[in-house]
CSV table of C-alpha atoms in Angstrom, one decimal:
chain,number,residue,atom,x,y,z
H,1,MET,CA,-113.9,40.0,133.1
H,2,ASN,CA,-114.4,43.6,133.5
H,3,THR,CA,-111.2,45.3,134.7
H,4,GLN,CA,-109.8,41.8,134.8
H,5,ALA,CA,-110.1,40.7,131.6
H,6,ALA,CA,-106.5,41.2,130.1
H,7,GLY,CA,-105.5,39.4,133.2
H,8,GLY,CA,-107.4,35.5,131.7
H,9,HIS,CA,-108.1,32.6,133.5
H,10,LEU,CA,-105.1,32.3,136.2
H,11,HIS,CA,-106.3,35.7,137.3
H,12,LEU,CA,-109.9,34.5,137.7
H,13,GLU,CA,-108.1,31.2,139.6
H,14,GLU,CA,-105.9,32.7,141.9
H,15,HIS,CA,-109.0,35.9,142.8
H,16,MET,CA,-111.6,32.5,143.4
H,17,GLN,CA,-108.7,30.3,145.2
H,18,SER,CA,-108.3,33.4,147.6
H,19,SER,CA,-111.4,34.3,148.0
H,20,LYS,CA,-112.3,30.4,149.0
H,21,ILE,CA,-109.4,31.3,152.1
H,22,LEU,CA,-110.8,33.9,153.1
H,23,THR,CA,-114.7,32.5,153.1
H,24,ASP,CA,-113.0,29.6,155.2
H,25,ILE,CA,-112.0,32.4,157.6
H,26,VAL,CA,-115.0,34.2,157.6
H,27,ILE,CA,-116.7,31.0,158.2
H,28,GLY,CA,-114.4,30.0,161.8
H,29,MET,CA,-113.5,33.3,162.7
H,30,SER,CA,-117.6,35.0,163.0
H,31,ASP,CA,-119.4,31.6,164.7
H,32,GLY,CA,-115.9,31.5,167.0
H,33,LEU,CA,-115.9,35.4,167.5
H,34,THR,CA,-119.6,35.2,168.7
H,35,VAL,CA,-120.8,31.7,169.9
H,36,PRO,CA,-117.9,31.5,172.3
H,37,PHE,CA,-118.5,35.3,173.4
H,38,ALA,CA,-122.3,34.8,174.0
H,39,LEU,CA,-121.7,31.9,176.3
H,40,ALA,CA,-119.0,33.0,178.5
H,41,ALA,CA,-121.8,36.1,178.5
H,42,GLY,CA,-124.2,33.9,179.6
H,43,LEU,CA,-122.5,31.9,182.5
H,44,SER,CA,-121.2,35.2,183.5
H,45,GLY,CA,-124.5,36.4,184.2
H,46,ALA,CA,-124.9,32.6,186.4
H,47,VAL,CA,-121.9,31.7,188.1
H,48,GLY,CA,-121.0,33.3,191.1
H,49,PRO,CA,-117.4,35.1,191.8
H,50,ASP,CA,-116.1,31.8,193.1
H,51,HIS,CA,-116.7,29.3,190.2
H,52,ILE,CA,-115.7,32.5,187.7
H,53,ASN,CA,-113.3,29.3,186.2
H,54,LEU,CA,-116.1,27.7,185.0
H,55,ILE,CA,-115.8,30.2,182.2
H,56,TRP,CA,-113.9,30.1,180.8
H,57,ILE,CA,-113.4,25.7,181.5
H,58,ALA,CA,-116.4,25.3,179.4
H,59,GLY,CA,-115.6,28.2,177.4
H,60,LEU,CA,-112.4,26.3,175.8
H,61,ALA,CA,-114.4,23.0,175.8
H,62,GLU,CA,-116.7,25.1,173.5
H,63,ILE,CA,-114.0,26.4,171.7
H,64,ALA,CA,-111.9,23.1,171.0
H,65,ALA,CA,-115.9,21.4,170.0
H,66,GLY,CA,-116.4,24.5,168.1
H,67,SER,CA,-113.5,24.3,166.1
H,68,ILE,CA,-113.1,20.6,165.3
H,69,ALA,CA,-117.3,20.2,164.1
H,70,MET,CA,-116.6,22.7,162.5
H,71,GLY,CA,-113.1,22.3,161.0
H,72,LEU,CA,-114.0,18.9,160.0
H,73,GLY,CA,-117.7,19.8,159.0
H,74,GLY,CA,-115.8,21.8,156.8
H,75,TYR,CA,-113.4,18.6,155.4
H,76,LEU,CA,-116.9,16.1,154.9
H,77,ALA,CA,-118.5,19.2,153.1
H,78,GLY,CA,-115.6,19.7,150.1
H,79,LYS,CA,-115.1,15.4,150.6
H,80,THR,CA,-118.8,15.2,149.7
H,81,GLU,CA,-119.2,17.9,147.0
H,82,ILE,CA,-115.7,15.6,145.3
H,83,ASP,CA,-118.2,12.3,146.0
H,84,HIS,CA,-121.2,13.5,144.8
H,85,TYR,CA,-119.2,15.4,141.9
H,86,ASN,CA,-118.1,11.3,141.1
H,87,SER,CA,-121.2,10.0,141.4
H,88,GLU,CA,-122.9,12.5,138.3
H,89,LEU,CA,-120.4,12.0,136.1
H,90,LYS,CA,-119.9,9.7,135.5
H,91,ARG,CA,-123.4,8.6,135.5
H,92,GLU,CA,-123.0,11.5,132.8
H,93,TYR,CA,-120.9,9.6,131.4
H,94,ASP,CA,-123.0,6.5,131.4
H,95,GLU,CA,-126.4,7.9,129.7
H,96,VAL,CA,-124.7,9.5,126.5
H,97,GLU,CA,-123.8,6.7,126.3
H,98,ARG,CA,-126.3,4.5,126.6
H,99,VAL,CA,-129.4,6.3,125.6
H,100,PRO,CA,-126.8,9.5,123.6
H,101,ASP,CA,-130.5,10.8,121.9
H,102,ARG,CA,-131.9,12.1,125.6
H,103,GLU,CA,-129.3,13.6,126.7
H,104,ARG,CA,-128.5,15.4,123.2
H,105,ASP,CA,-132.3,16.9,123.2
H,106,GLU,CA,-131.0,18.1,126.7
H,107,VAL,CA,-128.0,20.2,125.3
H,108,LYS,CA,-130.6,21.3,122.9
H,109,GLU,CA,-132.4,22.2,125.6
H,110,PHE,CA,-129.7,24.3,126.6
H,111,PHE,CA,-129.0,25.8,123.5
H,112,SER,CA,-132.9,26.6,123.2
H,113,GLY,CA,-133.6,28.7,126.7
H,114,LEU,CA,-130.6,31.0,125.4
H,115,GLY,CA,-133.2,32.2,123.4
H,116,LEU,CA,-131.0,31.2,119.6
H,117,SER,CA,-132.6,30.2,116.9
H,118,ASN,CA,-133.7,26.3,115.7
H,119,GLU,CA,-131.0,26.9,113.3
H,120,VAL,CA,-128.1,27.1,115.7
H,121,GLN,CA,-129.3,25.0,118.3
H,122,GLU,CA,-129.0,22.1,115.9
H,123,LYS,CA,-125.7,23.5,114.7
H,124,ALA,CA,-124.4,23.6,118.4
H,125,VAL,CA,-125.3,20.2,119.7
H,126,GLU,CA,-124.0,18.8,116.3
H,127,GLU,CA,-120.6,20.0,116.7
H,128,MET,CA,-121.1,19.5,121.0
H,129,THR,CA,-121.8,16.0,120.3
H,130,LYS,CA,-118.2,15.6,118.7
H,131,ASP,CA,-116.3,15.1,121.6
H,132,LYS,CA,-117.8,12.6,124.4
H,133,ASP,CA,-115.2,13.9,127.0
H,134,LYS,CA,-116.9,18.0,126.2
H,135,TRP,CA,-120.2,16.8,125.8
H,136,VAL,CA,-119.9,15.2,129.3
H,137,ASP,CA,-117.9,18.3,130.8
H,138,PHE,CA,-120.6,20.9,129.0
H,139,MET,CA,-123.7,18.5,131.1
H,140,MET,CA,-122.5,18.6,134.5
H,141,LYS,CA,-121.2,22.4,134.0
H,142,TYR,CA,-124.2,24.0,132.3
H,143,GLU,CA,-126.8,21.8,133.4
H,144,LEU,CA,-126.1,20.3,136.8
H,145,GLY,CA,-124.0,23.0,137.8
H,146,LEU,CA,-121.4,21.5,138.5
H,147,ASP,CA,-117.7,23.0,139.0
H,148,LYS,CA,-114.9,20.0,139.3
H,149,PRO,CA,-113.8,20.6,142.5
H,150,ASP,CA,-110.6,21.1,144.0
H,151,PRO,CA,-109.0,17.9,146.0
H,152,GLN,CA,-107.0,19.3,148.5
H,153,ARG,CA,-109.7,21.5,149.2
H,154,ALA,CA,-111.3,19.4,151.9
H,155,LYS,CA,-108.7,19.6,154.0
H,156,LYS,CA,-107.4,22.9,153.5
H,157,SER,CA,-111.0,23.9,154.0
H,158,ALA,CA,-110.9,21.9,157.2
H,159,PHE,CA,-107.7,23.5,158.3
H,160,ASN,CA,-108.8,26.8,157.5
H,161,ILE,CA,-112.1,27.0,159.1
H,162,GLY,CA,-110.7,24.7,163.0
H,163,PHE,CA,-107.7,27.4,163.0
H,164,SER,CA,-109.6,30.7,162.6
H,165,TYR,CA,-112.9,29.0,165.6
H,166,VAL,CA,-109.6,28.6,167.8
H,167,VAL,CA,-109.2,32.7,166.8
H,168,GLY,CA,-111.7,34.3,166.9
H,169,GLY,CA,-113.3,32.5,170.1
H,170,MET,CA,-109.5,33.3,172.2
H,171,ILE,CA,-110.0,36.6,171.8
H,172,PRO,CA,-113.8,37.1,173.9
H,173,LEU,CA,-112.2,33.9,176.2
H,174,SER,CA,-109.2,36.2,177.2
H,175,PRO,CA,-110.1,38.8,179.9
H,176,TYR,CA,-112.1,36.2,181.7
H,177,PHE,CA,-108.7,35.1,182.7
H,178,PHE,CA,-107.3,38.4,184.6
H,179,VAL,CA,-110.9,39.5,186.3
H,180,THR,CA,-112.5,37.8,189.1
H,181,ASP,CA,-116.2,38.9,189.1
H,182,GLY,CA,-117.9,37.3,186.2
H,183,LEU,CA,-120.1,40.8,185.2
H,184,SER,CA,-116.2,42.7,184.4
H,185,GLY,CA,-115.2,40.4,182.2
H,186,LEU,CA,-117.9,40.7,180.8
H,187,LYS,CA,-118.4,44.3,180.3
H,188,ILE,CA,-114.3,43.9,179.2
H,189,SER,CA,-115.4,41.2,176.0
H,190,ALA,CA,-118.2,43.1,175.3
H,191,VAL,CA,-116.5,45.9,174.3
H,192,ILE,CA,-113.5,43.9,172.5
H,193,THR,CA,-115.8,41.0,171.4
H,194,LEU,CA,-118.1,44.1,169.2
H,195,VAL,CA,-114.8,46.3,167.9
H,196,CYS,CA,-113.7,42.6,166.5
H,197,LEU,CA,-117.3,41.8,165.3
H,198,PHE,CA,-117.2,45.9,163.8
H,199,PHE,CA,-113.8,45.4,161.9
H,200,PHE,CA,-115.2,41.9,160.7
H,201,GLY,CA,-118.3,42.7,159.4
H,202,TYR,CA,-116.6,45.4,157.1
H,203,PHE,CA,-114.3,43.5,155.7
H,204,LYS,CA,-116.5,40.9,155.1
H,205,SER,CA,-118.9,43.4,153.9
H,206,LYS,CA,-116.4,44.6,152.0
H,207,LEU,CA,-114.8,41.6,150.8
H,208,THR,CA,-118.5,40.4,149.0
H,209,GLY,CA,-119.7,43.9,147.6
H,210,VAL,CA,-121.5,44.9,149.9
H,211,ASN,CA,-122.3,48.3,151.5
H,212,PRO,CA,-119.7,47.5,154.6
H,213,LEU,CA,-121.0,50.0,157.3
H,214,GLY,CA,-124.5,48.1,157.0
H,215,GLY,CA,-122.5,44.7,157.2
H,216,ALA,CA,-120.5,45.9,160.0
H,217,ILE,CA,-123.6,46.5,162.0
H,218,ARG,CA,-125.9,43.6,161.0
H,219,VAL,CA,-122.2,41.6,162.5
H,220,MET,CA,-122.2,42.8,165.5
H,221,VAL,CA,-125.7,43.5,166.3
H,222,ILE,CA,-126.2,39.8,165.5
H,223,GLY,CA,-123.0,39.3,168.4
H,224,ALA,CA,-124.8,41.4,170.8
H,225,LEU,CA,-128.2,39.2,170.5
H,226,ALA,CA,-126.7,36.3,170.8
H,227,ALA,CA,-124.9,37.0,173.9
H,228,GLY,CA,-127.4,38.9,175.1
H,229,CYS,CA,-130.1,35.8,174.7
H,230,ALA,CA,-127.7,33.8,176.2
H,231,PHE,CA,-127.2,35.9,179.3
H,232,VAL,CA,-131.1,35.8,179.9
H,233,VAL,CA,-131.1,31.8,179.6
H,234,ALA,CA,-128.6,31.5,181.7
H,235,ARG,CA,-130.5,34.1,184.9
H,236,LEU,CA,-133.5,32.6,184.1
H,237,ILE,CA,-132.7,28.9,184.3
H,238,GLN,CA,-130.9,30.2,187.7
H,239,LEU,CA,-133.6,31.5,189.4
K,1,MET,CA,-132.5,16.0,133.6
K,2,ASN,CA,-132.4,12.2,133.7
K,3,THR,CA,-135.8,10.2,135.5
K,4,GLN,CA,-137.0,13.6,136.0
K,5,ALA,CA,-136.8,15.1,132.3
K,6,ALA,CA,-140.1,14.4,131.7
K,7,GLY,CA,-141.3,17.1,134.7
K,8,GLY,CA,-140.4,19.6,133.4
K,9,HIS,CA,-139.4,23.0,135.1
K,10,LEU,CA,-141.9,23.2,137.7
K,11,HIS,CA,-140.6,19.6,139.6
K,12,LEU,CA,-137.2,21.2,139.1
K,13,GLU,CA,-138.3,24.0,141.0
K,14,GLU,CA,-139.9,21.9,143.8
K,15,HIS,CA,-137.2,19.9,143.6
K,16,MET,CA,-134.1,22.4,144.5
K,17,GLN,CA,-136.8,24.4,147.0
K,18,SER,CA,-137.4,21.2,149.4
K,19,SER,CA,-134.1,19.7,149.2
K,20,LYS,CA,-132.7,24.0,150.3
K,21,ILE,CA,-134.5,23.7,153.5
K,22,LEU,CA,-133.0,20.4,153.9
K,23,THR,CA,-130.2,21.8,153.7
K,24,ASP,CA,-130.7,24.3,156.0
K,25,ILE,CA,-132.0,21.6,158.7
K,26,VAL,CA,-129.0,19.8,157.9
K,27,ILE,CA,-127.0,22.6,158.9
K,28,GLY,CA,-128.3,23.5,161.8
K,29,MET,CA,-129.5,20.0,163.0
K,30,SER,CA,-126.2,18.9,163.7
K,31,ASP,CA,-124.5,21.9,164.8
K,32,GLY,CA,-126.7,21.7,167.0
K,33,LEU,CA,-126.2,17.8,167.8
K,34,THR,CA,-122.0,18.3,168.2
K,35,VAL,CA,-121.6,21.5,169.8
K,36,PRO,CA,-123.4,21.4,173.0
K,37,PHE,CA,-123.5,17.6,173.6
K,38,ALA,CA,-119.6,18.0,173.2
K,39,LEU,CA,-119.7,21.7,175.1
K,40,ALA,CA,-122.5,19.2,177.9
K,41,ALA,CA,-119.6,16.1,177.8
K,42,GLY,CA,-116.5,18.4,178.2
K,43,LEU,CA,-118.4,20.2,181.7
K,44,SER,CA,-119.2,16.5,182.9
K,45,GLY,CA,-116.0,15.7,183.9
K,46,ALA,CA,-114.6,19.0,185.4
K,47,VAL,CA,-117.6,20.2,186.7
K,48,GLY,CA,-118.4,17.9,190.9
K,49,PRO,CA,-122.1,16.5,191.6
K,50,ASP,CA,-123.3,19.7,193.8
K,51,HIS,CA,-122.9,21.8,190.1
K,52,ILE,CA,-124.8,19.6,187.9
K,53,ASN,CA,-127.1,22.2,187.2
K,54,LEU,CA,-124.3,24.1,185.3
K,55,ILE,CA,-123.7,21.9,182.6
K,56,TRP,CA,-127.1,22.6,181.5
K,57,ILE,CA,-127.2,26.4,182.3
K,58,ALA,CA,-124.0,26.2,180.0
K,59,GLY,CA,-125.8,23.9,177.4
K,60,LEU,CA,-128.9,26.1,177.2
K,61,ALA,CA,-126.8,28.9,176.9
K,62,GLU,CA,-125.0,27.8,174.4
K,63,ILE,CA,-127.9,26.5,172.6
K,64,ALA,CA,-129.4,30.2,172.8
K,65,ALA,CA,-126.5,31.9,171.4
K,66,GLY,CA,-125.8,28.7,168.4
K,67,SER,CA,-128.7,29.1,167.5
K,68,ILE,CA,-129.8,32.8,167.7
K,69,ALA,CA,-125.4,33.2,165.7
K,70,MET,CA,-126.3,30.5,163.0
K,71,GLY,CA,-129.7,31.8,161.8
K,72,LEU,CA,-128.8,34.9,162.3
K,73,GLY,CA,-125.8,33.9,160.0
K,74,GLY,CA,-127.9,32.1,157.4
K,75,TYR,CA,-130.4,35.5,157.1
K,76,LEU,CA,-127.3,37.6,156.2
K,77,ALA,CA,-126.2,35.1,154.1
K,78,GLY,CA,-128.8,34.9,152.7
K,79,LYS,CA,-129.1,39.0,152.4
K,80,THR,CA,-125.8,39.4,150.6
K,81,GLU,CA,-126.5,36.9,148.4
K,82,ILE,CA,-129.7,39.9,147.2
K,83,ASP,CA,-127.8,43.0,147.3
K,84,HIS,CA,-124.3,41.1,146.0
K,85,TYR,CA,-126.8,39.7,142.6
K,86,ASN,CA,-128.2,42.8,142.6
K,87,SER,CA,-124.8,45.5,142.6
K,88,GLU,CA,-123.9,43.0,139.7
K,89,LEU,CA,-127.4,42.7,137.7
K,90,LYS,CA,-126.8,47.0,137.5
K,91,ARG,CA,-123.5,46.8,136.6
K,92,GLU,CA,-124.0,44.3,133.5
K,93,TYR,CA,-126.5,46.6,132.7
K,94,ASP,CA,-124.3,49.5,132.7
K,95,GLU,CA,-120.9,47.3,130.6
K,96,VAL,CA,-123.7,46.0,128.3
K,97,GLU,CA,-124.7,49.6,127.6
K,98,ARG,CA,-120.8,50.8,127.9
K,99,VAL,CA,-118.7,48.6,126.4
K,100,PRO,CA,-121.3,46.7,124.4
K,101,ASP,CA,-118.3,45.7,121.9
K,102,ARG,CA,-115.9,43.8,125.0
K,103,GLU,CA,-119.5,42.6,125.7
K,104,ARG,CA,-120.4,41.0,123.0
K,105,ASP,CA,-116.7,39.1,122.8
K,106,GLU,CA,-117.5,38.0,125.6
K,107,VAL,CA,-120.3,35.9,125.0
K,108,LYS,CA,-118.2,34.9,122.3
K,109,GLU,CA,-115.7,33.5,124.3
K,110,PHE,CA,-118.1,31.1,126.5
K,111,PHE,CA,-119.1,29.9,122.9
K,112,SER,CA,-116.0,29.2,122.4
K,113,GLY,CA,-114.8,27.8,124.9
K,114,LEU,CA,-117.6,24.5,125.0
K,115,GLY,CA,-116.2,24.1,121.7
K,116,LEU,CA,-118.0,25.7,119.0
K,117,SER,CA,-117.2,26.2,115.2
K,118,ASN,CA,-116.6,30.0,115.2
K,119,GLU,CA,-119.4,30.3,112.2
K,120,VAL,CA,-121.8,29.4,114.7
K,121,GLN,CA,-120.1,31.1,117.7
K,122,GLU,CA,-120.5,34.2,115.8
K,123,LYS,CA,-124.2,33.7,114.9
K,124,ALA,CA,-125.6,32.6,118.8
K,125,VAL,CA,-123.2,36.1,119.7
K,126,GLU,CA,-125.4,37.7,116.9
K,127,GLU,CA,-128.7,36.4,118.0
K,128,MET,CA,-128.4,36.4,121.5
K,129,THR,CA,-127.9,40.1,121.7
K,130,LYS,CA,-130.4,41.0,120.1
K,131,ASP,CA,-132.3,41.5,123.3
K,132,LYS,CA,-130.5,43.4,125.8
K,133,ASP,CA,-132.5,41.7,128.7
K,134,LYS,CA,-131.5,38.5,127.8
K,135,TRP,CA,-128.2,39.5,126.5
K,136,VAL,CA,-128.2,40.3,130.5
K,137,ASP,CA,-129.5,37.4,131.7
K,138,PHE,CA,-127.0,35.1,129.7
K,139,MET,CA,-124.1,36.8,131.4
K,140,MET,CA,-125.4,36.9,134.8
K,141,LYS,CA,-125.9,33.2,135.1
K,142,TYR,CA,-122.7,32.0,132.6
K,143,GLU,CA,-120.2,34.3,133.4
K,144,LEU,CA,-120.8,35.2,136.4
K,145,GLY,CA,-122.8,32.3,137.5
K,146,LEU,CA,-125.0,33.8,139.0
K,147,ASP,CA,-128.2,33.2,140.3
K,148,LYS,CA,-131.6,35.5,141.3
K,149,PRO,CA,-131.8,34.3,145.0
K,150,ASP,CA,-135.0,34.0,146.0
K,151,PRO,CA,-136.4,37.8,147.8
K,152,GLN,CA,-138.0,35.2,150.6
K,153,ARG,CA,-135.1,32.4,151.0
K,154,ALA,CA,-132.9,35.2,153.8
K,155,LYS,CA,-136.0,35.2,156.1
K,156,LYS,CA,-136.9,30.7,156.0
K,157,SER,CA,-133.0,30.2,155.8
K,158,ALA,CA,-132.3,31.5,159.2
K,159,PHE,CA,-135.5,30.3,161.0
K,160,ASN,CA,-135.3,26.6,159.3
K,161,ILE,CA,-131.6,26.7,160.5
K,162,GLY,CA,-132.1,28.2,163.7
K,163,PHE,CA,-135.0,26.4,164.8
K,164,SER,CA,-133.1,23.0,163.6
K,165,TYR,CA,-130.1,23.3,166.1
K,166,VAL,CA,-132.3,24.3,169.2
K,167,VAL,CA,-134.2,20.9,169.1
K,168,GLY,CA,-130.9,19.3,167.5
K,169,GLY,CA,-129.6,20.4,170.6
K,170,MET,CA,-131.9,19.5,173.3
K,171,ILE,CA,-131.0,15.9,172.3
K,172,PRO,CA,-127.7,15.7,173.7
K,173,LEU,CA,-128.7,18.5,176.7
K,174,SER,CA,-131.5,16.2,177.9
K,175,PRO,CA,-130.2,13.2,179.9
K,176,TYR,CA,-128.5,15.7,182.4
K,177,PHE,CA,-131.8,16.9,183.5
K,178,PHE,CA,-132.4,13.8,184.8
K,179,VAL,CA,-129.3,12.8,186.5
K,180,THR,CA,-127.7,13.2,189.9
K,181,ASP,CA,-124.1,13.3,188.2
K,182,GLY,CA,-122.6,14.7,185.1
K,183,LEU,CA,-120.7,11.5,184.9
K,184,SER,CA,-124.3,9.1,184.7
K,185,GLY,CA,-125.9,12.1,182.3
K,186,LEU,CA,-122.5,11.5,179.8
K,187,LYS,CA,-123.0,8.1,179.5
K,188,ILE,CA,-126.6,8.2,179.0
K,189,SER,CA,-126.1,12.0,176.2
K,190,ALA,CA,-123.1,9.8,174.7
K,191,VAL,CA,-125.3,6.5,173.5
K,192,ILE,CA,-128.0,9.2,172.4
K,193,THR,CA,-126.3,11.4,169.8
K,194,LEU,CA,-124.2,8.8,168.3
K,195,VAL,CA,-127.3,6.8,167.3
K,196,CYS,CA,-129.0,10.7,166.7
K,197,LEU,CA,-125.7,11.2,164.5
K,198,PHE,CA,-126.1,8.2,163.0
K,199,PHE,CA,-128.6,8.5,161.5
K,200,PHE,CA,-129.0,11.7,160.6
K,201,GLY,CA,-125.6,10.8,159.2
K,202,TYR,CA,-127.2,8.2,157.0
K,203,PHE,CA,-129.6,10.1,155.7
K,204,LYS,CA,-127.4,13.1,155.0
K,205,SER,CA,-125.9,11.1,153.0
K,206,LYS,CA,-128.5,9.6,151.1
K,207,LEU,CA,-129.6,13.5,150.4
K,208,THR,CA,-126.3,13.8,148.1
K,209,GLY,CA,-126.2,10.8,146.7
K,210,VAL,CA,-122.3,9.2,148.7
K,211,ASN,CA,-121.7,6.7,150.3
K,212,PRO,CA,-124.7,6.1,153.4
K,213,LEU,CA,-122.8,4.1,156.2
K,214,GLY,CA,-120.1,5.4,155.1
K,215,GLY,CA,-121.1,8.8,155.5
K,216,ALA,CA,-123.4,8.5,158.5
K,217,ILE,CA,-119.9,6.6,160.3
K,218,ARG,CA,-118.3,10.2,159.4
K,219,VAL,CA,-120.5,12.6,160.6
K,220,MET,CA,-120.8,9.7,164.2
K,221,VAL,CA,-117.1,10.1,164.7
K,222,ILE,CA,-116.0,14.3,164.5
K,223,GLY,CA,-119.3,14.0,166.9
K,224,ALA,CA,-117.4,12.1,169.1
K,225,LEU,CA,-113.9,13.5,168.8
K,226,ALA,CA,-115.6,17.1,169.3
K,227,ALA,CA,-117.0,15.5,172.6
K,228,GLY,CA,-113.7,14.0,173.4
K,229,CYS,CA,-111.1,16.6,172.7
K,230,ALA,CA,-113.5,18.8,174.9
K,231,PHE,CA,-113.9,16.8,177.5
K,232,VAL,CA,-110.1,16.3,177.4
K,233,VAL,CA,-108.9,20.2,177.1
K,234,ALA,CA,-112.1,20.2,180.7
K,235,ARG,CA,-110.2,17.7,182.7
K,236,LEU,CA,-107.1,19.8,181.7
K,237,ILE,CA,-108.3,23.4,182.7
K,238,GLN,CA,-109.5,22.2,186.1
K,239,LEU,CA,-106.2,19.8,187.5
């Protein structure tokens, strides 16, 4: 709609496709940047200079675990969506066959909810329920609010989220490879990561149509709070 | 709909409300069970018996970081949804005022997409566009696919997800407090966590209408894979 009206359906679908990929990247990257950053920050205050390798062992183990959990989590979510859609589709076809009057009432209810007059409601229901496929399609989309999911989505989504998590996670972790004590690593890691979170938050907010500066600051503050809290928790236990 | 038809709107809204809370718990718990479990598993193979405390320092730091990142992430997501809805709402009111003909065409396009005859389309458009509030409401819901978000959702969602993450995360971590070496802790943790993941996956699948046994196994396998991968990564670096 709006300025894209001329572009039509193809344009809209392309737009939705790329926004789904961006959503996956946003999901993966934001957790990837935040959690390994906070974990490494927490450990940097708890392990001595002799055990700095433990920071990146734990960090890399977390990246491995987190990317698989999120990536496969995304895959499962996609699969579940497809299974759910198919089971509801089957049920709607079944109901249209078994209890057509009740289903017809539900179509009428939809049009009545739109505020149309009784006359137009009746006519719309009559036309809508002529073709069984169209009828079920309508029930799926407007009564249950379910869009037909792309069967390839689950796999793509898993890969995008998992990969983004690894890329995001390596950023806060990398400084610890080059320093001799945890706190020096933390300082460099905090600067790099908070800058990344700021730009990432800015970009993310632009995508979703929210005030970019406010969004950037919010994302950065979450990262800082998570790291600060992990640091305090680790220090408290160690004492 | 279906068997709930008699219950009407209130019933449906209650149903959606509780399913949103369950969704939050499911999101928080599944990651809470999986990631701290996998991280502790990874570290159990990499730290000696003298440093078993590092497993739970890292584990608790991860739970602190993860619960804040996910909880505040949920809060941000909720806030973003509200901001997005309000900015689109403003735009629709503006367009209905400025370019009513184009907006009227878009309403007609919707009814034409449903497969209604030209006559019913015309009548429906006429009735629909009489009341400006109803018209905009319609555009928001059926053209943009946006439902009015609950302004209290963001806060509740943040708390539910974060709290579930902490509860989920303490389960795989707890055995390490009572053992003297990492691998013994891992054995107990793996048994407890995989059993929990199985039940959790079963319950989650029931909620979403997917085959419960298949879903339970899938969730459990993701947890096992994440832990296995973290274990291998940590071992490889340590060597």
